[in-house]
XYZ file of C-alpha atoms in Angstrom:
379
model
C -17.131 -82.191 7.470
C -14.269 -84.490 6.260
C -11.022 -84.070 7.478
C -8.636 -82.196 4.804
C -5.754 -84.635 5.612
C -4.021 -84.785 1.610
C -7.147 -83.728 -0.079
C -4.951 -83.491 -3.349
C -3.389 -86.901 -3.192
C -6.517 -88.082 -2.347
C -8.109 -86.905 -5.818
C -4.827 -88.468 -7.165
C -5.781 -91.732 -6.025
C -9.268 -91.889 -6.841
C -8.371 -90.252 -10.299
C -5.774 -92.893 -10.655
C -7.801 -95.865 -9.201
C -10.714 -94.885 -11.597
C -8.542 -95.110 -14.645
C -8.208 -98.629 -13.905
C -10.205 -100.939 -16.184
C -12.951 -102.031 -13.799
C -12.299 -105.808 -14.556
C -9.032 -105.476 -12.742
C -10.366 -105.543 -9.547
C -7.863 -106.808 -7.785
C -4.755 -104.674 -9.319
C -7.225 -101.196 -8.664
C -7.567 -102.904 -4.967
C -3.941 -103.076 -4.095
C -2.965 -99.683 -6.068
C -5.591 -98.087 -3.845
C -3.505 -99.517 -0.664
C -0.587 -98.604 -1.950
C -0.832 -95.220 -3.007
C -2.711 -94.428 0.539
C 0.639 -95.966 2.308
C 2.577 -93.398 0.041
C -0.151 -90.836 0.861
C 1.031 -90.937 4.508
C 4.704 -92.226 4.212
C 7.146 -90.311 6.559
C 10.630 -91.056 6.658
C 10.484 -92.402 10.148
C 7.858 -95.011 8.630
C 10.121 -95.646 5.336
C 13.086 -96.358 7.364
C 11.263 -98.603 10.057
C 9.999 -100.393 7.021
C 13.315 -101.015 5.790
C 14.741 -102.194 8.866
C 11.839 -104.602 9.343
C 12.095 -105.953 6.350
C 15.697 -106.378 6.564
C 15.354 -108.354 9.859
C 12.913 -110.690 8.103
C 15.125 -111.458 5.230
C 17.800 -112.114 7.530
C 15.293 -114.433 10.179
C 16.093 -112.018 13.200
C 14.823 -113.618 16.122
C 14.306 -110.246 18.795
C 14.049 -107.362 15.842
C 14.566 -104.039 17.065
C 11.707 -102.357 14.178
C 8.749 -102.101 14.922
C 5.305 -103.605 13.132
C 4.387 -101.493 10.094
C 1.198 -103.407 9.746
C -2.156 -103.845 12.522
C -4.991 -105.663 12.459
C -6.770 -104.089 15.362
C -10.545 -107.161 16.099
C -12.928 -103.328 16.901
C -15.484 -106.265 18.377
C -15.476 -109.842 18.470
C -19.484 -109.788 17.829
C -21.196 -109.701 14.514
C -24.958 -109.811 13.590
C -25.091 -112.848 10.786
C -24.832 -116.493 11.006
C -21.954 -116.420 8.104
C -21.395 -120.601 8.477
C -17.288 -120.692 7.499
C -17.161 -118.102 9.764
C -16.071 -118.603 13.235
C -17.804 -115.563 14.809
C -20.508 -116.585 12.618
C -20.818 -120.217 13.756
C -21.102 -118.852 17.261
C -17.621 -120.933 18.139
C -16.523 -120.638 21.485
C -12.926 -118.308 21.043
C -12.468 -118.026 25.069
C -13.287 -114.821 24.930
C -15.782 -113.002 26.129
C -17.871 -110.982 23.286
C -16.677 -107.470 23.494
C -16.047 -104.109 21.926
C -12.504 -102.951 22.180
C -11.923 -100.055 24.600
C -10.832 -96.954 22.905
C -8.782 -96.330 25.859
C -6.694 -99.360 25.038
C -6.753 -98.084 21.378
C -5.291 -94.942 22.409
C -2.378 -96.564 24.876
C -1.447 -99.055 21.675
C -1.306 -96.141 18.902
C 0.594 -94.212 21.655
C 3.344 -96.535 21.680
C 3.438 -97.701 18.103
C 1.310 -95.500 16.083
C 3.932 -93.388 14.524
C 5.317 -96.538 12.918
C 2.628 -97.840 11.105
C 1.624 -97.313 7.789
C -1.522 -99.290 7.461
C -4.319 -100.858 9.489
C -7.154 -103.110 9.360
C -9.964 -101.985 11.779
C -11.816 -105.755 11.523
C -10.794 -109.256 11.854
C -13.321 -111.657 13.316
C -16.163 -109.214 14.000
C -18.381 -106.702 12.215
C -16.328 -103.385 13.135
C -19.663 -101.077 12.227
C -21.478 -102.898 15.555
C -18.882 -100.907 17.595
C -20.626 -97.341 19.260
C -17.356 -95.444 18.786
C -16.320 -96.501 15.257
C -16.307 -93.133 14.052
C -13.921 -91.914 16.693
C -11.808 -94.804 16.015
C -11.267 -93.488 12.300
C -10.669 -90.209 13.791
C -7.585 -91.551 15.622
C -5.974 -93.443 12.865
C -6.740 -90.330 10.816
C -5.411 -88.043 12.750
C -2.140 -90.309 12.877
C -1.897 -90.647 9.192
C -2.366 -93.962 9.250
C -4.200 -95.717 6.044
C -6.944 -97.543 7.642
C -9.328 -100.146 6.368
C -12.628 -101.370 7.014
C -14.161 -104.671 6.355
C -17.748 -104.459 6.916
C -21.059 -107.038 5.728
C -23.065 -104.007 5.855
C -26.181 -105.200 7.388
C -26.690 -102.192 9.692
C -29.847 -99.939 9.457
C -28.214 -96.578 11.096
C -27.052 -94.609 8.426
C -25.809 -92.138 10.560
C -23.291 -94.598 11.115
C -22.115 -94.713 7.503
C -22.173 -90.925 7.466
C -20.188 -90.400 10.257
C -17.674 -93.141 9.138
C -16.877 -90.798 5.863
C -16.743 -87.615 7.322
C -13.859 -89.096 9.618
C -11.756 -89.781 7.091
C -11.920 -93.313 6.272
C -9.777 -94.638 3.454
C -11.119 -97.921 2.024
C -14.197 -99.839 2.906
C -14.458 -102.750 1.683
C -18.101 -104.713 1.690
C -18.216 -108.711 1.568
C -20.934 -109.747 -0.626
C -22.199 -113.309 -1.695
C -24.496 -112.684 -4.277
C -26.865 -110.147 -5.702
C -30.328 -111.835 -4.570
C -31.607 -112.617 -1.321
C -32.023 -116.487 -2.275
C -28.292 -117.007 -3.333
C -26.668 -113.805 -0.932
C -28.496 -115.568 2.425
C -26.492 -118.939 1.601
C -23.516 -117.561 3.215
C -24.744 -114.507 4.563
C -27.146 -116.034 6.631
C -29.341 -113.187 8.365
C -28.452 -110.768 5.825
C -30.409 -108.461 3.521
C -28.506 -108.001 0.490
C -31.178 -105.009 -0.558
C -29.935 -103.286 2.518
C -26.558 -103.972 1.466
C -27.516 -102.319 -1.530
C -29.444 -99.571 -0.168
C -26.327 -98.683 2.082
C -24.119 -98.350 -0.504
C -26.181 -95.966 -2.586
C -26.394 -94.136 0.298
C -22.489 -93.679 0.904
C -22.002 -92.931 -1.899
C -24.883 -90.178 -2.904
C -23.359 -88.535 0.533
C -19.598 -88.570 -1.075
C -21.096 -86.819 -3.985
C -23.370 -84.544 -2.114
C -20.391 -83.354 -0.374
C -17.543 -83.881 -2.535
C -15.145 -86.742 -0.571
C -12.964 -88.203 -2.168
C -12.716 -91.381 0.398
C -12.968 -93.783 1.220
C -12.984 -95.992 -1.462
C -15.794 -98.244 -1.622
C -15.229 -101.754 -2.612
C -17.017 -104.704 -2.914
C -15.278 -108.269 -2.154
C -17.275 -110.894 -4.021
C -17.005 -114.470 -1.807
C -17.023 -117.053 -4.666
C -18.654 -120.645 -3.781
C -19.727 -123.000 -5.649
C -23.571 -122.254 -5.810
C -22.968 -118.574 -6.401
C -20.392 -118.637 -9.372
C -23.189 -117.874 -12.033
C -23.681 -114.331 -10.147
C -20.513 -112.969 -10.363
C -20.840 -111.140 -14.032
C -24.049 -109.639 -13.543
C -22.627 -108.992 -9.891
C -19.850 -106.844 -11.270
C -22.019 -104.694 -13.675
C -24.486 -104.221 -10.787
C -21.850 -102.869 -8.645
C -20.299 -100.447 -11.404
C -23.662 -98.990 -12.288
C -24.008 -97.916 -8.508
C -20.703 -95.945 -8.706
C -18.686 -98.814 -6.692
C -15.086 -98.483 -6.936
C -13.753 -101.488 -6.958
C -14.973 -105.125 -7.573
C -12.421 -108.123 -6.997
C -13.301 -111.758 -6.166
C -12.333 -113.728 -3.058
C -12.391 -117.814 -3.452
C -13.714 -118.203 -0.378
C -12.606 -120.893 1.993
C -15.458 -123.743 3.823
C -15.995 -127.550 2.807
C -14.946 -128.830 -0.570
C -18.129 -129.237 -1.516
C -19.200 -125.738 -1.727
C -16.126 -124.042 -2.632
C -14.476 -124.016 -6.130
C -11.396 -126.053 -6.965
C -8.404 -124.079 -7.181
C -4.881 -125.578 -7.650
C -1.548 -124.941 -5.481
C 0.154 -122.708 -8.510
C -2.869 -120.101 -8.683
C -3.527 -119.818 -4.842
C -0.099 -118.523 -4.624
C -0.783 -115.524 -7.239
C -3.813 -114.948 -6.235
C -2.837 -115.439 -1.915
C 0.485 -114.604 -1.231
C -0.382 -115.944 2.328
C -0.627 -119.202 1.064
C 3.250 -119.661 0.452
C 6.444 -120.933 2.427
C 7.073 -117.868 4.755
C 5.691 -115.852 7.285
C 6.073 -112.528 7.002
C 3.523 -111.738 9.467
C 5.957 -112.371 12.024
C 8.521 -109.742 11.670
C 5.754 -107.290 9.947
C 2.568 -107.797 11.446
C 0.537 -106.917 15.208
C -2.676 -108.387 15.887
C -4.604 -106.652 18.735
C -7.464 -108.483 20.034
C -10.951 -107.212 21.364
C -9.759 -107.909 24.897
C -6.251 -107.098 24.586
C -4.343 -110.322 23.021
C -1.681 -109.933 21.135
C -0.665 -112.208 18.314
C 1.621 -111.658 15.402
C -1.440 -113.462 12.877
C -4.558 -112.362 12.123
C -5.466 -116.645 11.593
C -4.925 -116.743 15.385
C -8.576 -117.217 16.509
C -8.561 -118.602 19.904
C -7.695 -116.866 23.724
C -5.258 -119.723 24.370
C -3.366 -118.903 20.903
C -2.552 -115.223 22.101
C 1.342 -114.574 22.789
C 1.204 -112.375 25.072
C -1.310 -109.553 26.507
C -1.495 -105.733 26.040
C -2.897 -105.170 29.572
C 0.521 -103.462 30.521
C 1.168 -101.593 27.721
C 1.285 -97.941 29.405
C 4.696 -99.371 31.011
C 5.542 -102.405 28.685
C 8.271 -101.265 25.644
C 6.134 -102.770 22.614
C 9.393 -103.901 21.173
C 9.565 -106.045 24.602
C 5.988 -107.084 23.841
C 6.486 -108.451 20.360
C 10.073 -110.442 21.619
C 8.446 -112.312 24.109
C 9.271 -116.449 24.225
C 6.530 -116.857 21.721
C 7.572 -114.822 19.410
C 11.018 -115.958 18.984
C 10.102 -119.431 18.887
C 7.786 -118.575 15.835
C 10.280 -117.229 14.262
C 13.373 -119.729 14.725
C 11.114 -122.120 13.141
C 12.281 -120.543 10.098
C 15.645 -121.073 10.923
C 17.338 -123.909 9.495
C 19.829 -123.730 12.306
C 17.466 -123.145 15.305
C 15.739 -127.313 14.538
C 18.204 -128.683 17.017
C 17.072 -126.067 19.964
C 13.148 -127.336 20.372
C 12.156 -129.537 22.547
C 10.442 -132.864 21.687
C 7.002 -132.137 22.849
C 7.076 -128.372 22.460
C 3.744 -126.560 22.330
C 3.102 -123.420 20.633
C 0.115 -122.388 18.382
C 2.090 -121.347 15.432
C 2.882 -125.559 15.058
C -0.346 -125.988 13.620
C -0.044 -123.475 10.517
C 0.350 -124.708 7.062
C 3.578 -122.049 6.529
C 5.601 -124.045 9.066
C 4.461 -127.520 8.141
C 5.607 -126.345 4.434
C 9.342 -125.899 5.904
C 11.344 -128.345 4.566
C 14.006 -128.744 7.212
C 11.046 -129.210 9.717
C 9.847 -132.343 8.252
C 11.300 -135.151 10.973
C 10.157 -132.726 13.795
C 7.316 -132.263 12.955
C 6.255 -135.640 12.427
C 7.784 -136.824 15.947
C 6.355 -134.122 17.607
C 2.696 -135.267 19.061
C 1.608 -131.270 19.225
C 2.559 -130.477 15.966
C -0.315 -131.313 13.798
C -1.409 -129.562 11.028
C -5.133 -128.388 11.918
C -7.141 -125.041 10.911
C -6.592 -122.155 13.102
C -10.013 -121.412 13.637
C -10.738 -124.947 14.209
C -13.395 -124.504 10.979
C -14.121 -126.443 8.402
């Protein structure tokens, strides 16, 4: 059965969520993730928060908070060909492909987990492929944590799926492309939207059957430009099979395929896509194999800034004030311009926040290493 962990609040939520209009996918998406960060909120948490936050507005270069946010890459494998994907693309990351060990898991939420108020159990691979997801859900559970899955959903074991909810899960989200095979397998190449469809029923006739509340089931809609035409009839589909939530993602890939969008409306829709990094003072990316980096962008071994091999006897405040990390975040000091070297290489260089800082312009330009490119290194 379900753990009982805020059984009330969680009817709260979904209560609250529900009474949402359904077109407002987007607003019912973040109320859901905030309302499960309250759902857990301790003081300790609120007041690391606080202090975080209050380093970042002031550019503190070593904070002494801790990361309120994870992205935690469960596996660095998935089962489609998604083409804007890396993972998908079969790129080469330097890594090798890999489940994460749960051991690891457990050392890292040892040392940080009673800071945290949310995590993201996915980043660049399908997080159902990994044996122990369940037991992973337990432990971020267990540690009041709101946790979030990411999933394409193009797995045959429903026992998986089961398992999954009766853990506890908060929100999982499904990425879909389209409502028939012809336009879904565009971009979800190797996928079966009807088992998509199939597994969703399913999740959702077992929350009934047993009364759970969570997790939340939404579906993110990838908009191109050769699946546009789907989206209403996409929506309605998804709110006739008891979905939660429906919001739409303008996916990223060549211009050709993806809609136009101008600068003013990717800010309100993607507050990523702005002058600052927040990631830095906020955010802790852990790796399949144990990399650390402050962005979940970050795609390749060589980009990591530091590793979490040590982290039984490594402070994690040590860990995330490493050389890297203090570089990346002087870069956002107006001051700091004068302290980097000429030729100075570092992987945050190549991000579009730093090459939007103003007082970086001339350095940037003279430096030979600090060229704009994609993170990924994808289209």
């Amino acid at each position: 059965m379900q753990k009982s962990t805020n059984d009330r609040l969680n009817k709260v939520i979904s209560k609250t969520v529900s009474s949402i209009p359904y077109r407002f996918g987007e607003t019912k998406e973040l109320i859901t993730i905030a309302l499960g960060i309250i759902k857990y909120l301790t003081p300790l948490k609120l007041f690391n928060f606080l202090i975080r936050e209050l380093e970042r507005l002031k550019r503190v270069e070593r904070p002494r908070g801790f990361p309120f946010h994870a992205v935690i890459d469960i596996t660095n494998v998935c089962n489609l060909q998604c083409p804007y994907c890396p993972t998908g693309r079969r790129q080469n990351s330097g890594r090798s492909q890999r489940i994460i060990d749960i051991d690891l898991l457990r050392i890292f939420l040892d040392n940080i987990g009673i800071y945290l108020m949310i995590a993201d159990l996915f980043n660049w691979g399908e997080p159902l492929l990994h044996p122990q997801i369940a037991n992973i859900v337990t432990m971020f559970h267990e540690r009041r944590i709101f946790h979030h899955i990411s999933t394409n959903l193009n797995i045959h074991n429903k026992q998986v799926l089961e398992k999954v909810c009766d853990a506890g899960l908060d929100l999982l989200t499904i990425s879909i492309s389209g409502i028939t095979q012809e336009i879904y397998e565009n971009y979800h190449k190797e996928g079966d939207v009807n088992l998509v469809f199939d597994n969703v029923k399913h999740i959702i006739n077992y929350k009934n059957k047993l009364k759970y509340t969570n997790p939340t089931i939404a579906f993110k809609y990838l908009v191109f430009k050769h699946n546009f035409h789907q989206i209403d009839k996409a929506r309605k589909l998804a709110k006739e099979m008891g979905v939660d939530i429906f919001w739409i993602c303008y996916a990223g890939g060549p211009e050709d395929k993806i809609l136009p969008i101008d600068e003013e409306k990717k800010r309100l829709l993607y507050p990523g896509t702005g002058t600052f990094c927040s990631q830095l003072w906020g955010t802790i990316v852990l790796n399949c194999d144990g990399g650390i980096t402050p962005c979940c962008l970050l795609y390749f071994k060589k980009d990591d800034f530091t590793e979490y091999l040590q982290a039984n006897t490594v402070n994690i405040v040590d860990i995330i004030s490493n050389n890297k990390y203090i570089i990346a975040r002087k870069l956002f000091k107006i001051s700091s311009v004068a302290e980097f070297p000429q030729n100075l290489e570092h992987p945050c260089l190549k991000c579009t926040f730093v090459h939007r800082q103003r007082h970086l312009t001339e350095y940037l330009a003279s430096n030979p290493n600090a060229k704009q490119r994609h993170r990924t290194g994808g289209p």
